[in-house]
PDB file of C-alpha atoms in Angstrom:
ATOM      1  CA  UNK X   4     -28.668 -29.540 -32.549  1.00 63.00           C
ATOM      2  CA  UNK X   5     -26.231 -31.770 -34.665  1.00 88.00           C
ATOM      3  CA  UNK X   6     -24.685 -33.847 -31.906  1.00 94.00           C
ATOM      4  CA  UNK X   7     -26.851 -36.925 -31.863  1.00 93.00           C
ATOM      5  CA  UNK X   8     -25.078 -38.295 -28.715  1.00 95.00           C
ATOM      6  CA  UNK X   9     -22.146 -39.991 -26.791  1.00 97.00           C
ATOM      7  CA  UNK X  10     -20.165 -41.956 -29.780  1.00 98.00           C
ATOM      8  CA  UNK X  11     -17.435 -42.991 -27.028  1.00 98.00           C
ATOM      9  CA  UNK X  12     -16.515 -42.366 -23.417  1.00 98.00           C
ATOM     10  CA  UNK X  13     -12.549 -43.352 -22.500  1.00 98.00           C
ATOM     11  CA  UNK X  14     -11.827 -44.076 -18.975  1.00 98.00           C
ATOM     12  CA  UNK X  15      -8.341 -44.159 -17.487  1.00 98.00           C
ATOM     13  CA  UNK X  16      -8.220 -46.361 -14.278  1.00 98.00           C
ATOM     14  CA  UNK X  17      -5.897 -48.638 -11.877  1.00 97.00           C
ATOM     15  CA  UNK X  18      -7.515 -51.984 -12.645  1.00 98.00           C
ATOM     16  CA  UNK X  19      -8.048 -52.923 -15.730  1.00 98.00           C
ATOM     17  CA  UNK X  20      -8.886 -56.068 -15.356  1.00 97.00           C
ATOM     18  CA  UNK X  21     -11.365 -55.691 -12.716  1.00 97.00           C
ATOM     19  CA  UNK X  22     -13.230 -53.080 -15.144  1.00 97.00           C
ATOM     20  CA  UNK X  23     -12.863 -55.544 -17.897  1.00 97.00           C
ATOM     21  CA  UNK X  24     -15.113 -58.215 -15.938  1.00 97.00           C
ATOM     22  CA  UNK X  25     -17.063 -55.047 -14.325  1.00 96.00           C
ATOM     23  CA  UNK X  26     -18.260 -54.048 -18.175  1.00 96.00           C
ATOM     24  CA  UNK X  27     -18.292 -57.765 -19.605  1.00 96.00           C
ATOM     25  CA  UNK X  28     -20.591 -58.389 -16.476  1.00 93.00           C
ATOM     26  CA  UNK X  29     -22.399 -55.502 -17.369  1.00 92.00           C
ATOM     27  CA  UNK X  30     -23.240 -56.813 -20.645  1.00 94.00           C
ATOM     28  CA  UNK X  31     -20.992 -54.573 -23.280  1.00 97.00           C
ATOM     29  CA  UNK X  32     -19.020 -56.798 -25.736  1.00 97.00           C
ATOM     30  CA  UNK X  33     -15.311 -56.791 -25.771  1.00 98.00           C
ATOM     31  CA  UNK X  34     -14.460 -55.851 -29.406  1.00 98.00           C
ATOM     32  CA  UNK X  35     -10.885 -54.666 -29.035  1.00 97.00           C
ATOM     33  CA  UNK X  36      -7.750 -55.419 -27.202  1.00 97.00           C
ATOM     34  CA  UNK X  37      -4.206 -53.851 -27.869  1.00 95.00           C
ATOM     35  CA  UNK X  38      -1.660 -51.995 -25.751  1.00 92.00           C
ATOM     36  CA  UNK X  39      -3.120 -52.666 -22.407  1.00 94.00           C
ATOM     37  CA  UNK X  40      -6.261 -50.855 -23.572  1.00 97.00           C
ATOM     38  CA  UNK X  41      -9.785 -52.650 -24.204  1.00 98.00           C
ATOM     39  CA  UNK X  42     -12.349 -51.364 -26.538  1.00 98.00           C
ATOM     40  CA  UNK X  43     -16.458 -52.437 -25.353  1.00 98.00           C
ATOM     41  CA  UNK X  44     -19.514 -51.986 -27.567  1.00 97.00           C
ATOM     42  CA  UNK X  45     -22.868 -51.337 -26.724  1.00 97.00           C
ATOM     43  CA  UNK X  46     -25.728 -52.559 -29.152  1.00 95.00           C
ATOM     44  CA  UNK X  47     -25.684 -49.612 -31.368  1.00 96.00           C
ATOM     45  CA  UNK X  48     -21.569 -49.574 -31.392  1.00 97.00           C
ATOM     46  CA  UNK X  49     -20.973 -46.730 -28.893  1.00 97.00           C
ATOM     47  CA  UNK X  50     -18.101 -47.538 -27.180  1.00 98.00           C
ATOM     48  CA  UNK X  51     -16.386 -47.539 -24.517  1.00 98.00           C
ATOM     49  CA  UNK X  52     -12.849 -47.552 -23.758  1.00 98.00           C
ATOM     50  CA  UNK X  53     -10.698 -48.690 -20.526  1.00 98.00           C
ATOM     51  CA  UNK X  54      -7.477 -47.997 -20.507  1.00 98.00           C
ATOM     52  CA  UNK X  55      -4.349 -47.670 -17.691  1.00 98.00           C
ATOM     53  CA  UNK X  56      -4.274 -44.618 -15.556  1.00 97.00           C
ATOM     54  CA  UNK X  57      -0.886 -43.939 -16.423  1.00 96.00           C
ATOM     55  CA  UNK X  58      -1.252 -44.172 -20.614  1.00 97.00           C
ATOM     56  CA  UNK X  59       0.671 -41.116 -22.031  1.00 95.00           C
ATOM     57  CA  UNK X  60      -2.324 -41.141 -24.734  1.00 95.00           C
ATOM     58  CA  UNK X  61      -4.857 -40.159 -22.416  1.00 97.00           C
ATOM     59  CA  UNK X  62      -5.800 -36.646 -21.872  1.00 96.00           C
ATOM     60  CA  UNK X  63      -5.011 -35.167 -18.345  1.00 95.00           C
ATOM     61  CA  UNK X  64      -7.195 -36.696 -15.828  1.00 95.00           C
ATOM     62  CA  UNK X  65      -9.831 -34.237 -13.829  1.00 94.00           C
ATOM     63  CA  UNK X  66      -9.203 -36.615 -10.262  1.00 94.00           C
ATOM     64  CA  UNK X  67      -7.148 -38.996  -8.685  1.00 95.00           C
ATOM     65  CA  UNK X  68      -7.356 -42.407  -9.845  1.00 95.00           C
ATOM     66  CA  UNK X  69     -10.083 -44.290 -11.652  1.00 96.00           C
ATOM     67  CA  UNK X  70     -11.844 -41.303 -14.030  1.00 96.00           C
ATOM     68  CA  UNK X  71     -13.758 -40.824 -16.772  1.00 96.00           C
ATOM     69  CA  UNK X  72     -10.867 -38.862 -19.058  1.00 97.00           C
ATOM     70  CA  UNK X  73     -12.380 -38.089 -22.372  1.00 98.00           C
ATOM     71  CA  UNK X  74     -16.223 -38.136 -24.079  1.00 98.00           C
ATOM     72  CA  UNK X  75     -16.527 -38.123 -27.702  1.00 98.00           C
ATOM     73  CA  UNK X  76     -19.932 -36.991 -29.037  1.00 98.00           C
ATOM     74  CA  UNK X  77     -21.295 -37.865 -32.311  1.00 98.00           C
ATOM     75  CA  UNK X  78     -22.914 -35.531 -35.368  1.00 97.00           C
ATOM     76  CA  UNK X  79     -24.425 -37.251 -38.424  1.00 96.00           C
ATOM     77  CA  UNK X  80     -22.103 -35.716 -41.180  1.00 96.00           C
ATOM     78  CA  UNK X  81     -18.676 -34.137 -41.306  1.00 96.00           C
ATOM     79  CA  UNK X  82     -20.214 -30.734 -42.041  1.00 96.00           C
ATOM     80  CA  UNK X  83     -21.850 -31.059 -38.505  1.00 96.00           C
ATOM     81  CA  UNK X  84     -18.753 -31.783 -37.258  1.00 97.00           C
ATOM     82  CA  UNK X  85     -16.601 -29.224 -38.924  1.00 96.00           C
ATOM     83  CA  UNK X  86     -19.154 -26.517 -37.779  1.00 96.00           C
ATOM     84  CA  UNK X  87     -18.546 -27.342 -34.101  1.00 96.00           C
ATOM     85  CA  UNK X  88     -15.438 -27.116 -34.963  1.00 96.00           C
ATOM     86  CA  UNK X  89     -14.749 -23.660 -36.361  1.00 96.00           C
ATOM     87  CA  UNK X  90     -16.946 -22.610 -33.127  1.00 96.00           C
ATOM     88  CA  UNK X  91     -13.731 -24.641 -30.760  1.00 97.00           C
ATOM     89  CA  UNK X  92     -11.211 -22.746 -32.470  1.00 96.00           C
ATOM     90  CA  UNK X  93      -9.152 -21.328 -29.626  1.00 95.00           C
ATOM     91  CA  UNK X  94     -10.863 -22.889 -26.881  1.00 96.00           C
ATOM     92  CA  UNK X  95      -7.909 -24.275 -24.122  1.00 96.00           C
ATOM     93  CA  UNK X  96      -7.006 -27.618 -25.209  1.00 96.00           C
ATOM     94  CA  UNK X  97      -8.163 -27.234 -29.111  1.00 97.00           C
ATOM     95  CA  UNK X  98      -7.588 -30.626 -31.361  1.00 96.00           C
ATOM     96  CA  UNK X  99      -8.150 -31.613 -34.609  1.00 96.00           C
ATOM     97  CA  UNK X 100      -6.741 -34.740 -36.137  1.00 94.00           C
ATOM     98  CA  UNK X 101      -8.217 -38.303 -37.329  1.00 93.00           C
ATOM     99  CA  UNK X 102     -11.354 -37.108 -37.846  1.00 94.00           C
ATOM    100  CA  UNK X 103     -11.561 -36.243 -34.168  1.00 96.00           C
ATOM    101  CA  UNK X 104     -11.942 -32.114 -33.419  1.00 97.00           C
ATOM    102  CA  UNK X 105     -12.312 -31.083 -29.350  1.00 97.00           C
ATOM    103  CA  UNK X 106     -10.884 -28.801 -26.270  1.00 98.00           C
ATOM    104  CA  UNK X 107     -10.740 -28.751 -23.153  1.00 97.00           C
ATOM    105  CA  UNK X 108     -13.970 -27.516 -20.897  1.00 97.00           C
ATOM    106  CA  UNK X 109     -14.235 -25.416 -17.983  1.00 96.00           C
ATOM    107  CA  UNK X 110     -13.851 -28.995 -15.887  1.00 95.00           C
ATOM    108  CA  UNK X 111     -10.525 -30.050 -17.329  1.00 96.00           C
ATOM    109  CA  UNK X 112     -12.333 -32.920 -19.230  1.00 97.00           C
ATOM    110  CA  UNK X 113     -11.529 -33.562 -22.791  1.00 97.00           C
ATOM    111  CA  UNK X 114     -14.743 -33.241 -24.955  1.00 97.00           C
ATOM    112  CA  UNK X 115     -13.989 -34.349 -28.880  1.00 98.00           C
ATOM    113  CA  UNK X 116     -16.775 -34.780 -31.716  1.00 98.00           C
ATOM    114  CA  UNK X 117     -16.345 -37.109 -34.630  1.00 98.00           C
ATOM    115  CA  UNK X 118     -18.687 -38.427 -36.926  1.00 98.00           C
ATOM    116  CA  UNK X 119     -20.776 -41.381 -35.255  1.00 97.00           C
ATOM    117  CA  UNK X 120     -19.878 -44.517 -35.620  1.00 96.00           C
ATOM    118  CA  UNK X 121     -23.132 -45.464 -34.111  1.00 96.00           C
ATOM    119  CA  UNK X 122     -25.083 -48.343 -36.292  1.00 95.00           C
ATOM    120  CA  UNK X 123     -29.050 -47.921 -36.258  1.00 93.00           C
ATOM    121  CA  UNK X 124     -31.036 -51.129 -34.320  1.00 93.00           C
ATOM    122  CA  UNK X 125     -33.975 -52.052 -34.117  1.00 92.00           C
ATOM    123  CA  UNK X 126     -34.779 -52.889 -30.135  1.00 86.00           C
ATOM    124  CA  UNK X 127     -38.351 -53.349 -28.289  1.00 83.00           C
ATOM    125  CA  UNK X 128     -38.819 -53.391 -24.990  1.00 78.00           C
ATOM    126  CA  UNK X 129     -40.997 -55.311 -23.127  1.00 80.00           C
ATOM    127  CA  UNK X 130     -44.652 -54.343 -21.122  1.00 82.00           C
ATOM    128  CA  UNK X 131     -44.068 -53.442 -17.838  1.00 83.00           C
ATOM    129  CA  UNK X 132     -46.393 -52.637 -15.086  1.00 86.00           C
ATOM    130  CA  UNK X 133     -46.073 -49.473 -13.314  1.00 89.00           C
ATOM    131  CA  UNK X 134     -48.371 -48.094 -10.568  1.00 90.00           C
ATOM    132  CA  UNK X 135     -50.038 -46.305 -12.863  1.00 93.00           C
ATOM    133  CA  UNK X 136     -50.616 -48.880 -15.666  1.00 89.00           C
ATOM    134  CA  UNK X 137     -50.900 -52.811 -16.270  1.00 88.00           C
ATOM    135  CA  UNK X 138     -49.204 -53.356 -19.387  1.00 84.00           C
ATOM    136  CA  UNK X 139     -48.460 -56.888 -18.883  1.00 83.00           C
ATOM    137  CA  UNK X 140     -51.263 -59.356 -17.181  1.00 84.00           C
ATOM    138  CA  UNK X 141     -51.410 -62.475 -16.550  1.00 82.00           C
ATOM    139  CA  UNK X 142     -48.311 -63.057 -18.970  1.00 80.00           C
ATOM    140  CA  UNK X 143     -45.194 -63.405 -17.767  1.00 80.00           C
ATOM    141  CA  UNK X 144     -42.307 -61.158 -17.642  1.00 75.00           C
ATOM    142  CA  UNK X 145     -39.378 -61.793 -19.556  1.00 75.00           C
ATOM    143  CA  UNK X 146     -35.978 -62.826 -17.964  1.00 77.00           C
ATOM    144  CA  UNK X 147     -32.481 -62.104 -19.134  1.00 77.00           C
ATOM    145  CA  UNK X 148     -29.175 -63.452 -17.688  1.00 81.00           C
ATOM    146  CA  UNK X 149     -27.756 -60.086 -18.301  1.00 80.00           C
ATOM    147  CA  UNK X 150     -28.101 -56.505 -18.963  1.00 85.00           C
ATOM    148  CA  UNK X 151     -27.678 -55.606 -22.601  1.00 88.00           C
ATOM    149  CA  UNK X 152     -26.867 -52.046 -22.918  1.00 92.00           C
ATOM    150  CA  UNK X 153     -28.005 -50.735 -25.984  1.00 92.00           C
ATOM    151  CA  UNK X 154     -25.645 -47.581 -25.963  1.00 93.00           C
ATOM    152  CA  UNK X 155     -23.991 -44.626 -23.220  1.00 94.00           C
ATOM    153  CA  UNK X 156     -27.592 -42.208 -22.943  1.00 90.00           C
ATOM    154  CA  UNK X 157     -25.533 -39.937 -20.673  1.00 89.00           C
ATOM    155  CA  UNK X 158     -22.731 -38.435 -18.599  1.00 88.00           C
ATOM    156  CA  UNK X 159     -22.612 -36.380 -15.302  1.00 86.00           C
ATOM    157  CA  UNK X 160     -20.304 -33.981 -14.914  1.00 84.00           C
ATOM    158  CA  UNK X 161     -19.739 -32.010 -11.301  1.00 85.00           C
ATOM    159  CA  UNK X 162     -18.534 -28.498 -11.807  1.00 90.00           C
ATOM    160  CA  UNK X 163     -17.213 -25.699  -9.483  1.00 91.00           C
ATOM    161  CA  UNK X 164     -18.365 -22.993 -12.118  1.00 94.00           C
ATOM    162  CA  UNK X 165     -21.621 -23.669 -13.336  1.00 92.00           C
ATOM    163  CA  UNK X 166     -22.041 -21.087 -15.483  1.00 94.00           C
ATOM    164  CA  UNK X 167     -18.720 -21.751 -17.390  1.00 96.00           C
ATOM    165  CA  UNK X 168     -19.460 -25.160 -18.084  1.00 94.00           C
ATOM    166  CA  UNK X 169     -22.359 -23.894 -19.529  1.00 94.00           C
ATOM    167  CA  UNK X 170     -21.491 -21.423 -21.894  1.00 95.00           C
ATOM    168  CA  UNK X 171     -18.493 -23.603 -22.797  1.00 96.00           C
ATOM    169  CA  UNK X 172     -21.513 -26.749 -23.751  1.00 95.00           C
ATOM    170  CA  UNK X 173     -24.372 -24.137 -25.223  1.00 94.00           C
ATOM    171  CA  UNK X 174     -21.825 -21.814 -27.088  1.00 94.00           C
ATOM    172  CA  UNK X 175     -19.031 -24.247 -28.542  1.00 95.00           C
ATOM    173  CA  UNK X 176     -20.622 -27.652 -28.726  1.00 95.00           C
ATOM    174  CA  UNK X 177     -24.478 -26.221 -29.320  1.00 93.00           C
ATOM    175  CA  UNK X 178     -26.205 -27.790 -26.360  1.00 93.00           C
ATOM    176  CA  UNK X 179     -29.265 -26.979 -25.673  1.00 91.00           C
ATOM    177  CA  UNK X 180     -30.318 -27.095 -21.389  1.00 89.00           C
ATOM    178  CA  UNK X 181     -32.888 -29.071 -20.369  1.00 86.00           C
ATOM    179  CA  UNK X 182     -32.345 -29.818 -16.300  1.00 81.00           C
ATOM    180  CA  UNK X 183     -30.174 -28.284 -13.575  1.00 75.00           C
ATOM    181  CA  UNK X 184     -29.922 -30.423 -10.120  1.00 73.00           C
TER     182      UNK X 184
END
């Protein structure tokens, strides 16, 4: 599969300022401010974007009020990209401008793919214990002040039409499934 990931996720809500301290208290770093919207990093540089409900540059919204409005997923080289694209060609809602190509799916949500931004790190995690295994004894466990979020691992997405949403993710964008709840 040539999507690597979630490059960005843009949110359109009523309270912008209560999201700003909601993701600076989640530990994302403010790296952009202009025209009401704010721009957060994670560790790796995925980011993720507040802006107001009402924005004319957002896509559509899928619900009333606060909501998750677009997710841009990543490939490691414009030929990725441009292959996803030829396969979105004519899908409802097709884009392609500023690097950015997308549509619409099945849930009204704007999906886009760009090249990722995404900067390789280098993190390690600390031994935990677990029922099943004493990583860490007699040492203590480390303490942070915050959460540090080293990028956006997923999404949920509630559908109405399953199988749409799926052919629409396995067909145009080349998802592979690996869980259904």
């Amino acid at each position: 599969m040539s999507i690597q990931g979630i490059d960005r996720i843009t949110y359109g809500v009523e309270d912008v300022a209560k999201c700003r301290q909601f993701f600076l208290d989640w530990g994302l770093t403010l790296v952009g401010e202009a025209d009401g919207r704010l721009t957060f990093e994670c560790l790796n540089g995925c980011e993720v974007v507040v802006a107001p409900k009402d924005d004319a540059a957002l896509p559509p919204a899928v619900e009333p009020g606060s909501t998750l409005r677009e997710v841009v997923w990543g490939t490691r080289t414009p030929a990725e990209r441009d292959a996803i694209a030829r396969r979105l060609e004519g899908a409802p809602g097709y884009v392609a401008a500023d690097g950015l190509v997308g549509a619409t799916d099945p849930n009204g949500l704007a999906v886009r793919v760009r090249v990722s931004r995404k900067r390789p790190i280098e993190v390690q995690g600390v031994p935990i214990n677990t029922w099943d295994r004493a990583l860490r004894v007699d040492r203590p466990s480390a303490f942070y002040d915050r959460a540090t979020p080293v990028e956006v691992g997923h999404v949920v997405f509630f559908t109405d039409d399953l199988a749409a949403a799926e052919r629409f993710y396995v067909e145009r964008l080349g998802f592979v499934v690996s869980d259904r709840y």
